[in-house]
Short mmCIF file of C-alpha atoms and ligand atoms in Angstrom, two decimals:
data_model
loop_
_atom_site.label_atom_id
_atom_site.label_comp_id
_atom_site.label_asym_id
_atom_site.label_seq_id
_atom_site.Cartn_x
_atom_site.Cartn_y
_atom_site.Cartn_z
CA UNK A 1 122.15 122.97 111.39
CA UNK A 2 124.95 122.57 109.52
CA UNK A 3 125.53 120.41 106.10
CA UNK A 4 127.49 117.50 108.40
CA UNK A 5 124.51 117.26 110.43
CA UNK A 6 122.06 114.42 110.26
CA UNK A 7 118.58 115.08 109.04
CA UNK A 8 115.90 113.95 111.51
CA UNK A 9 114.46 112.04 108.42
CA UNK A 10 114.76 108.62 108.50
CA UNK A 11 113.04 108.83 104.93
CA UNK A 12 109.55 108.54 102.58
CA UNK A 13 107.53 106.24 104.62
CA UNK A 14 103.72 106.62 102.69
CA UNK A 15 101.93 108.33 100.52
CA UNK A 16 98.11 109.01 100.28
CA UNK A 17 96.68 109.74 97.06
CA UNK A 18 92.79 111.07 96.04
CA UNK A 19 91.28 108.66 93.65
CA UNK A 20 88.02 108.53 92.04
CA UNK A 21 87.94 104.69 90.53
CA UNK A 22 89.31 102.29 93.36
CA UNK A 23 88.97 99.42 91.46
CA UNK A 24 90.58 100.55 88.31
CA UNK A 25 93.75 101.85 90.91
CA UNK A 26 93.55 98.38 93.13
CA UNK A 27 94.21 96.77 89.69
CA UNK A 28 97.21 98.79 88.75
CA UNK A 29 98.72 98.77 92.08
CA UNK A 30 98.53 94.92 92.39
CA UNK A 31 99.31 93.00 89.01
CA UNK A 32 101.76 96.24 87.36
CA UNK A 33 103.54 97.54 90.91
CA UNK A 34 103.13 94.50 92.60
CA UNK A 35 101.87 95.59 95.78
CA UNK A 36 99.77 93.95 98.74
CA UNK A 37 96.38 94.49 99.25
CA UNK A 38 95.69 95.24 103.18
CA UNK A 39 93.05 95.44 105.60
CA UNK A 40 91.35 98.28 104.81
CA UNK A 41 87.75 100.47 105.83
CA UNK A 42 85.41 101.18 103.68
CA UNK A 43 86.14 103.26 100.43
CA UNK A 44 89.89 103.51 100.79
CA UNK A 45 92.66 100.87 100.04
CA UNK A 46 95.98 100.21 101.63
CA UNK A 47 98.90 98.38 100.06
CA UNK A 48 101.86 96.72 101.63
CA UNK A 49 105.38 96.79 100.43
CA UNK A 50 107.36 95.65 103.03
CA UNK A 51 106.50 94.02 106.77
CA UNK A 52 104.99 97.58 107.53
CA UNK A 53 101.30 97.44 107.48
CA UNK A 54 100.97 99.58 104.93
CA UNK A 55 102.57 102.18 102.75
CA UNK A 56 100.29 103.50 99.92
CA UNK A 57 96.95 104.66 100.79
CA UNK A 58 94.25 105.12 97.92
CA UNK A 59 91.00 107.30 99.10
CA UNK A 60 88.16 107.20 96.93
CA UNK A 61 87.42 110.82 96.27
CA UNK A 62 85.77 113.11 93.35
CA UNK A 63 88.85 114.38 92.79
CA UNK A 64 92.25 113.01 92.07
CA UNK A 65 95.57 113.72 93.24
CA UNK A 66 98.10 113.41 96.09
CA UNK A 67 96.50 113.96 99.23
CA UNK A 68 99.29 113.37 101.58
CA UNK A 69 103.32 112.42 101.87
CA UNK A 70 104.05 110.88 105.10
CA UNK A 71 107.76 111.35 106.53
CA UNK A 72 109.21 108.89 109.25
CA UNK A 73 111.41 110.41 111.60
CA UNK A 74 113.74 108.34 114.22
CA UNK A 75 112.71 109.31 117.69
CA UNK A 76 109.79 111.54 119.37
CA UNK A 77 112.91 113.88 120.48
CA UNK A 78 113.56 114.24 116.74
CA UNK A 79 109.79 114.44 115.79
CA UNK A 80 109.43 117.04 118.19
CA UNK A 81 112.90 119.11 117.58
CA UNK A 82 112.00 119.13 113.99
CA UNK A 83 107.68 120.34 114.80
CA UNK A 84 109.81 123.33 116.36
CA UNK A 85 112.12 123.80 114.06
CA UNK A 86 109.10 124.25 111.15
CA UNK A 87 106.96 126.33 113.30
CA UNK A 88 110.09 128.39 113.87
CA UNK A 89 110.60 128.78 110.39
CA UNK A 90 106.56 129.89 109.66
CA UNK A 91 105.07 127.45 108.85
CA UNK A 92 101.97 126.03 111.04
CA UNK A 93 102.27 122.63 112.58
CA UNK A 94 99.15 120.56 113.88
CA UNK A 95 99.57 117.45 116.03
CA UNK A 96 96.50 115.00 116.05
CA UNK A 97 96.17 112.04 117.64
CA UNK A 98 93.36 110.41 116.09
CA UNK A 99 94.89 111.04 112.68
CA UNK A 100 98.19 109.12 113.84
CA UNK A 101 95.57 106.24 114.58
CA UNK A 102 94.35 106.18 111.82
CA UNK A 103 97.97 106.23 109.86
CA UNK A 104 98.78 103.47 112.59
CA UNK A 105 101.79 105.80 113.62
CA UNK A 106 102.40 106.09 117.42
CA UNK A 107 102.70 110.50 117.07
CA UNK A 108 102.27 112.52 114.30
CA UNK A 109 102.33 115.84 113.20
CA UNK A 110 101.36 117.99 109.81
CA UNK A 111 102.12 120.78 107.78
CA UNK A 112 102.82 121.64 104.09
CA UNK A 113 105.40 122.51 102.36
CA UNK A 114 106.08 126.08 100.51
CA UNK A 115 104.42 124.17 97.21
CA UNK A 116 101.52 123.81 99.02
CA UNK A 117 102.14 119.67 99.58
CA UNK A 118 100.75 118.23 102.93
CA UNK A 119 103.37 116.41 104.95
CA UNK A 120 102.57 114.47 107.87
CA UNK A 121 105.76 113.68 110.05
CA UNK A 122 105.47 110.42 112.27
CA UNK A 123 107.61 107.75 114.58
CA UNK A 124 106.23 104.50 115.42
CA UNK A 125 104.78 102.67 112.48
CA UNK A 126 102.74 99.62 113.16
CA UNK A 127 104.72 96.70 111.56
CA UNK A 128 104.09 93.00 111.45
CA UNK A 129 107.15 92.03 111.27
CA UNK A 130 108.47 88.99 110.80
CA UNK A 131 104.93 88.55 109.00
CA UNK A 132 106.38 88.18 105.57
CA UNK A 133 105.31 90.82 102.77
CA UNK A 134 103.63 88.59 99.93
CA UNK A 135 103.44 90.98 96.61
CA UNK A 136 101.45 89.00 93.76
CA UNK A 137 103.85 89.26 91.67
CA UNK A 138 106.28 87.75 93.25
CA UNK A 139 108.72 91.36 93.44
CA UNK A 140 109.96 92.62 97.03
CA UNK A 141 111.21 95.83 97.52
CA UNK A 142 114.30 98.03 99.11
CA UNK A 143 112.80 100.09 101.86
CA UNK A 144 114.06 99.80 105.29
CA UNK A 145 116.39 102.38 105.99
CA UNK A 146 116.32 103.78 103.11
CA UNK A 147 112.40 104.67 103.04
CA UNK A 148 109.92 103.55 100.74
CA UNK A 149 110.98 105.55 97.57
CA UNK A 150 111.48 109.03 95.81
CA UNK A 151 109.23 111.60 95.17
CA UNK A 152 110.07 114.42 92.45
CA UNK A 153 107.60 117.38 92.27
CA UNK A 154 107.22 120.32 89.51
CA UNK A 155 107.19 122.78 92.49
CA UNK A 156 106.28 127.00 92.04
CA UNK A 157 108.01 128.52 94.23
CA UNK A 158 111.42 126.76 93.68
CA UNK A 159 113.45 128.62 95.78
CA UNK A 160 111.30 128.47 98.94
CA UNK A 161 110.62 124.91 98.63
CA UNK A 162 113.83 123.89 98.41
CA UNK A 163 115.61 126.14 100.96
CA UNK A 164 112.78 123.92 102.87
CA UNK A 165 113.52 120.75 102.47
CA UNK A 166 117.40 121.55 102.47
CA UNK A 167 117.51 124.26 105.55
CA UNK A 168 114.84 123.53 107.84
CA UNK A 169 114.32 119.15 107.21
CA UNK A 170 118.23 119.11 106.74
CA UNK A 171 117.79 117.15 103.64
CA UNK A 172 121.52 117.78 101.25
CA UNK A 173 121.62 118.39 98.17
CA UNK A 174 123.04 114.71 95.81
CA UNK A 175 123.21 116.84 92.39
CA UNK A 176 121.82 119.57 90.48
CA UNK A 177 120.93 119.60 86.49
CA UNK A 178 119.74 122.23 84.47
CA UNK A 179 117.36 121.41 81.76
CA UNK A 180 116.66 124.32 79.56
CA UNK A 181 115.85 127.05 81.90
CA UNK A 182 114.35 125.04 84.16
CA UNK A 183 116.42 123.34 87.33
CA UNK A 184 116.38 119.96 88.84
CA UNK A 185 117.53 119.40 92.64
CA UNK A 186 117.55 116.22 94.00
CA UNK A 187 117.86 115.97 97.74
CA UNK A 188 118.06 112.97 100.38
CA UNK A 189 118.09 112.29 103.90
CA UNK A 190 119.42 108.24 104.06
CA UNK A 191 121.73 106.56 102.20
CA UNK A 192 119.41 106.15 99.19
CA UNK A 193 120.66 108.64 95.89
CA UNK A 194 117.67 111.04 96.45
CA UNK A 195 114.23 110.97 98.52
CA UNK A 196 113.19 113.69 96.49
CA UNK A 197 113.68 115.55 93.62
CA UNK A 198 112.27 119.20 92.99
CA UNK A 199 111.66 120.83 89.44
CA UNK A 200 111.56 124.67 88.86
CA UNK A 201 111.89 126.84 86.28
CA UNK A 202 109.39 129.64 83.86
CA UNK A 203 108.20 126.02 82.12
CA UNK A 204 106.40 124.81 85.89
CA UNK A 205 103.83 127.52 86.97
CA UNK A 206 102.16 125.14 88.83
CA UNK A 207 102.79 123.03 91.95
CA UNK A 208 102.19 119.00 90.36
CA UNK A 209 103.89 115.54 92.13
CA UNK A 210 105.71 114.36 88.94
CA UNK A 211 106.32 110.66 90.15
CA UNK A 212 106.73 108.17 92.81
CA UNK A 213 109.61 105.57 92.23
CA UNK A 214 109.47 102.38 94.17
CA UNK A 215 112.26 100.19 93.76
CA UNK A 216 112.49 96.43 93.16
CA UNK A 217 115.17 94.19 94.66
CA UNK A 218 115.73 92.64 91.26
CA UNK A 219 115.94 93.76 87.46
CA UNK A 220 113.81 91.32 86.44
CA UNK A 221 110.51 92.44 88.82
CA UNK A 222 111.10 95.34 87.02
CA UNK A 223 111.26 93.63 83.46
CA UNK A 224 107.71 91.79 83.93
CA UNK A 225 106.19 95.26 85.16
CA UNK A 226 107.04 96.75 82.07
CA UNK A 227 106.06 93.00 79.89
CA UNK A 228 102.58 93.36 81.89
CA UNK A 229 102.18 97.06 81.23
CA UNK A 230 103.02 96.88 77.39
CA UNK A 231 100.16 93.60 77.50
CA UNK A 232 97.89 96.09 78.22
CA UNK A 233 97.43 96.83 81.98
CA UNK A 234 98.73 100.08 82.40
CA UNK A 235 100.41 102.81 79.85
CA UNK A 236 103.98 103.26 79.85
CA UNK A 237 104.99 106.77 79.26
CA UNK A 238 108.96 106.39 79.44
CA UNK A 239 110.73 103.44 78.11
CA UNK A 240 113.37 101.33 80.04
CA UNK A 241 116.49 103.27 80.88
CA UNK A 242 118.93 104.24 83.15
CA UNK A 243 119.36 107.57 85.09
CA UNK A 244 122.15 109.18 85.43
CA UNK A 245 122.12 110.14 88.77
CA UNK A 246 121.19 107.25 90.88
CA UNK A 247 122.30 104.63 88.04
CA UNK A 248 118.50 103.70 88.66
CA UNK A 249 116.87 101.00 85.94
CA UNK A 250 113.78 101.62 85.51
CA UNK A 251 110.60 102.54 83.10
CA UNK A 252 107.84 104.84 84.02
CA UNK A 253 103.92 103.88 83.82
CA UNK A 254 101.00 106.33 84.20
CA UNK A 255 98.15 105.14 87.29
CA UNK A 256 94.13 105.16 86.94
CA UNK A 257 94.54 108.89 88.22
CA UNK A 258 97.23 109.71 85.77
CA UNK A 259 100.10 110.02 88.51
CA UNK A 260 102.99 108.67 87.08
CA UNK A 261 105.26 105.77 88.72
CA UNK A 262 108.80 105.02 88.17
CA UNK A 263 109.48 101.49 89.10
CA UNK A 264 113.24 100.69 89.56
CA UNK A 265 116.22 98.69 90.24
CA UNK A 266 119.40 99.01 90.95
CA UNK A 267 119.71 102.53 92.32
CA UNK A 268 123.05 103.45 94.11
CA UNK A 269 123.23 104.38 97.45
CA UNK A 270 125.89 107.15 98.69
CA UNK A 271 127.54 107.91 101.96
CA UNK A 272 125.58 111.63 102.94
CA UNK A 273 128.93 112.52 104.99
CA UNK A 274 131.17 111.85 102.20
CA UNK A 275 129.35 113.25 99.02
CA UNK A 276 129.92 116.19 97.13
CA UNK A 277 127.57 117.82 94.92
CA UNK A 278 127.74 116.94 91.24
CA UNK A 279 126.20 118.61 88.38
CA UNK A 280 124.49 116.91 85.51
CA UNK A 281 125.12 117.80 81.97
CA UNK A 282 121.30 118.17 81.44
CA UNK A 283 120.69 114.60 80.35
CA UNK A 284 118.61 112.91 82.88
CA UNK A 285 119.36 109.47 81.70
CA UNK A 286 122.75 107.24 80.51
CA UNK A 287 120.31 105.23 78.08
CA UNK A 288 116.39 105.11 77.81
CA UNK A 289 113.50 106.63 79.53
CA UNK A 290 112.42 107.58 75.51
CA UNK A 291 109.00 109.33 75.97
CA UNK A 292 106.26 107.12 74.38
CA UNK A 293 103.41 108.39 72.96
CA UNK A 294 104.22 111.79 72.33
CA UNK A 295 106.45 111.14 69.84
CA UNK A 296 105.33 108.51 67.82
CA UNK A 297 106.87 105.78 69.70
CA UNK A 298 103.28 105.24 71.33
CA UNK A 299 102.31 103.63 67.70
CA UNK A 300 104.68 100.97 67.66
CA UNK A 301 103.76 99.85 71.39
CA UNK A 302 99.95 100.05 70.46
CA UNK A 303 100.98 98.13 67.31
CA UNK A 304 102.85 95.68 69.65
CA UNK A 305 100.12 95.30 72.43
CA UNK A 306 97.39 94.31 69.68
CA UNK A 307 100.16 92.09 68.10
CA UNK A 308 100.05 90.33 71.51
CA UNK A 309 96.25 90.33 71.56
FE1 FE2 B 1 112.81 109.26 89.87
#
């Protein structure tokens, strides 16, 4: 494959994360992200974003954490090309036919990355379209052919993982920053800025999904997010700002199970065929995205949410 080629990723399409208080989550994921509840068994909750029937899973488990990233391809020819093109490169592949019913894919397979994340590759989502997505909070997203979001991951090994997702998914590479002696890739597959960004470096021993953005179709869904959060529903843990890279506006808010989200507006979207690779300067962000908390900013918003109480 070379770097003009296509990936066969059409882009993020779910995620499934580990949970241990559903209710607490099923809060958080409808009045801060704005997300739609949907039919769902017994201990585990789905969420709409778009007319697919779902997009973010939430099983109720002991322990938390991401339990899976799920990866639409185009066609079963690419679905299958690419289950080769893994296995050729190592790594075990598993098809399974009840799991795709149960993901409400038509075909699926699995495997996991070098970082030791399970990714479950797919065509054929079940979608209701043109059922209209209803968020309760009134926000709608960008999905569509640009996937569902970003992912960025503190990954050990680095190297591996990317050469992964660059040389066997076909992902390229939008820009590169170095932040201390650590490094930050960010890699895509559709026209959005990045569908995932990888962190390495001495400081990241550990394999750990840093955050998932979803992105808003308008700055002010994002605004009363961040209102409701700072009232009290959620923690923010970086302020408004804008990134660099993808020009995204956005603030990030920790879940029940401590994952972080981004939730964003505005992010740029680039022609893959026509890019070249930038490097940052080692600022992540044009304005914003303070930390809060850690450095004493966390008093003033506790100050403000009891001023509000
Ligand atoms: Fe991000």
């Amino acid at each position: 494959m070379t770097t003009s080629d296509h990936s066969p990723v059409l882009g993020l399409g779910y995620v499934g994360l580990d949970v241990r208080d559903l209710s607490a989550w099923i809060a958080f994921a409808t009045a801060v992200l704005g997300l739609q509840p949907a039919e769902s068994p017994a201990d585990t909750a789905y969420f709409k974003m778009d007319h697919y029937v779902w997009r973010l899973a939430l099983h109720l488990a002991d322990a938390e954490g991401p339990a899976y990233f799920g990866w639409e391809v185009r066609t079963e020819h690419d679905l299958y090309a690419l289950e080769k093109r893994i296995a050729d490169a190592g790594k075990p592949t598993a098809r399974d036919a009840a799991l795709a019913r149960e993901r409400r894919v038509l075909y699926l397979f699995s495997t996991a990355d070098p970082a030791g994340n399970r990714l479950e590759f797919y065509v054929g989502p079940q979608t209701e379209s043109p059922e209209p997505f209803l968020s309760p909070t009134g926000a709608s997203f960008v999905t569509g052919d640009q996937g569902m979001g970003h992912l960025t991951f503190e990954v050990n090994p680095y190297r591996e993982t990317v050469e992964f997702y660059r040389d066997v998914l076909g992902f390229t590479t939008s820009d590169i920053t170095s932040i201390g002696a650590s490094e930050v890739i960010f890699l895509g597959c559709n026209r959005r800025h990045h569908s995932i960004g990888l962190l390495g470096g001495p400081d990241f021993p550990a394999t750990a999904l840093h955050h998932v953005m979803v992105e808003t179709t308008n700055i002010d869904h994002v605004g009363r997010a961040y209102d409701t959060a700072l009232d009290g529903h959620a923690q923010v843990v970086q302020s408004l700002g804008r990134h660099w890279n993808d020009h995204m506006t956005s603030f990030y808010v920790k879940s029940p199970s401590g994952i972080t989200f981004e939730y964003g507006w505005g992010g740029r979207t680039i022609d893959r065929q026509q890019w070249s690779i930038e490097q940052g300067n080692g600022a992540t962000s044009i304005w914003g995205h303070r930390p809060i908390g850690a450095v004493g900013l966390g008093d003033s918003v506790g100050a403000a949410m009891v001023h509000r109480h």
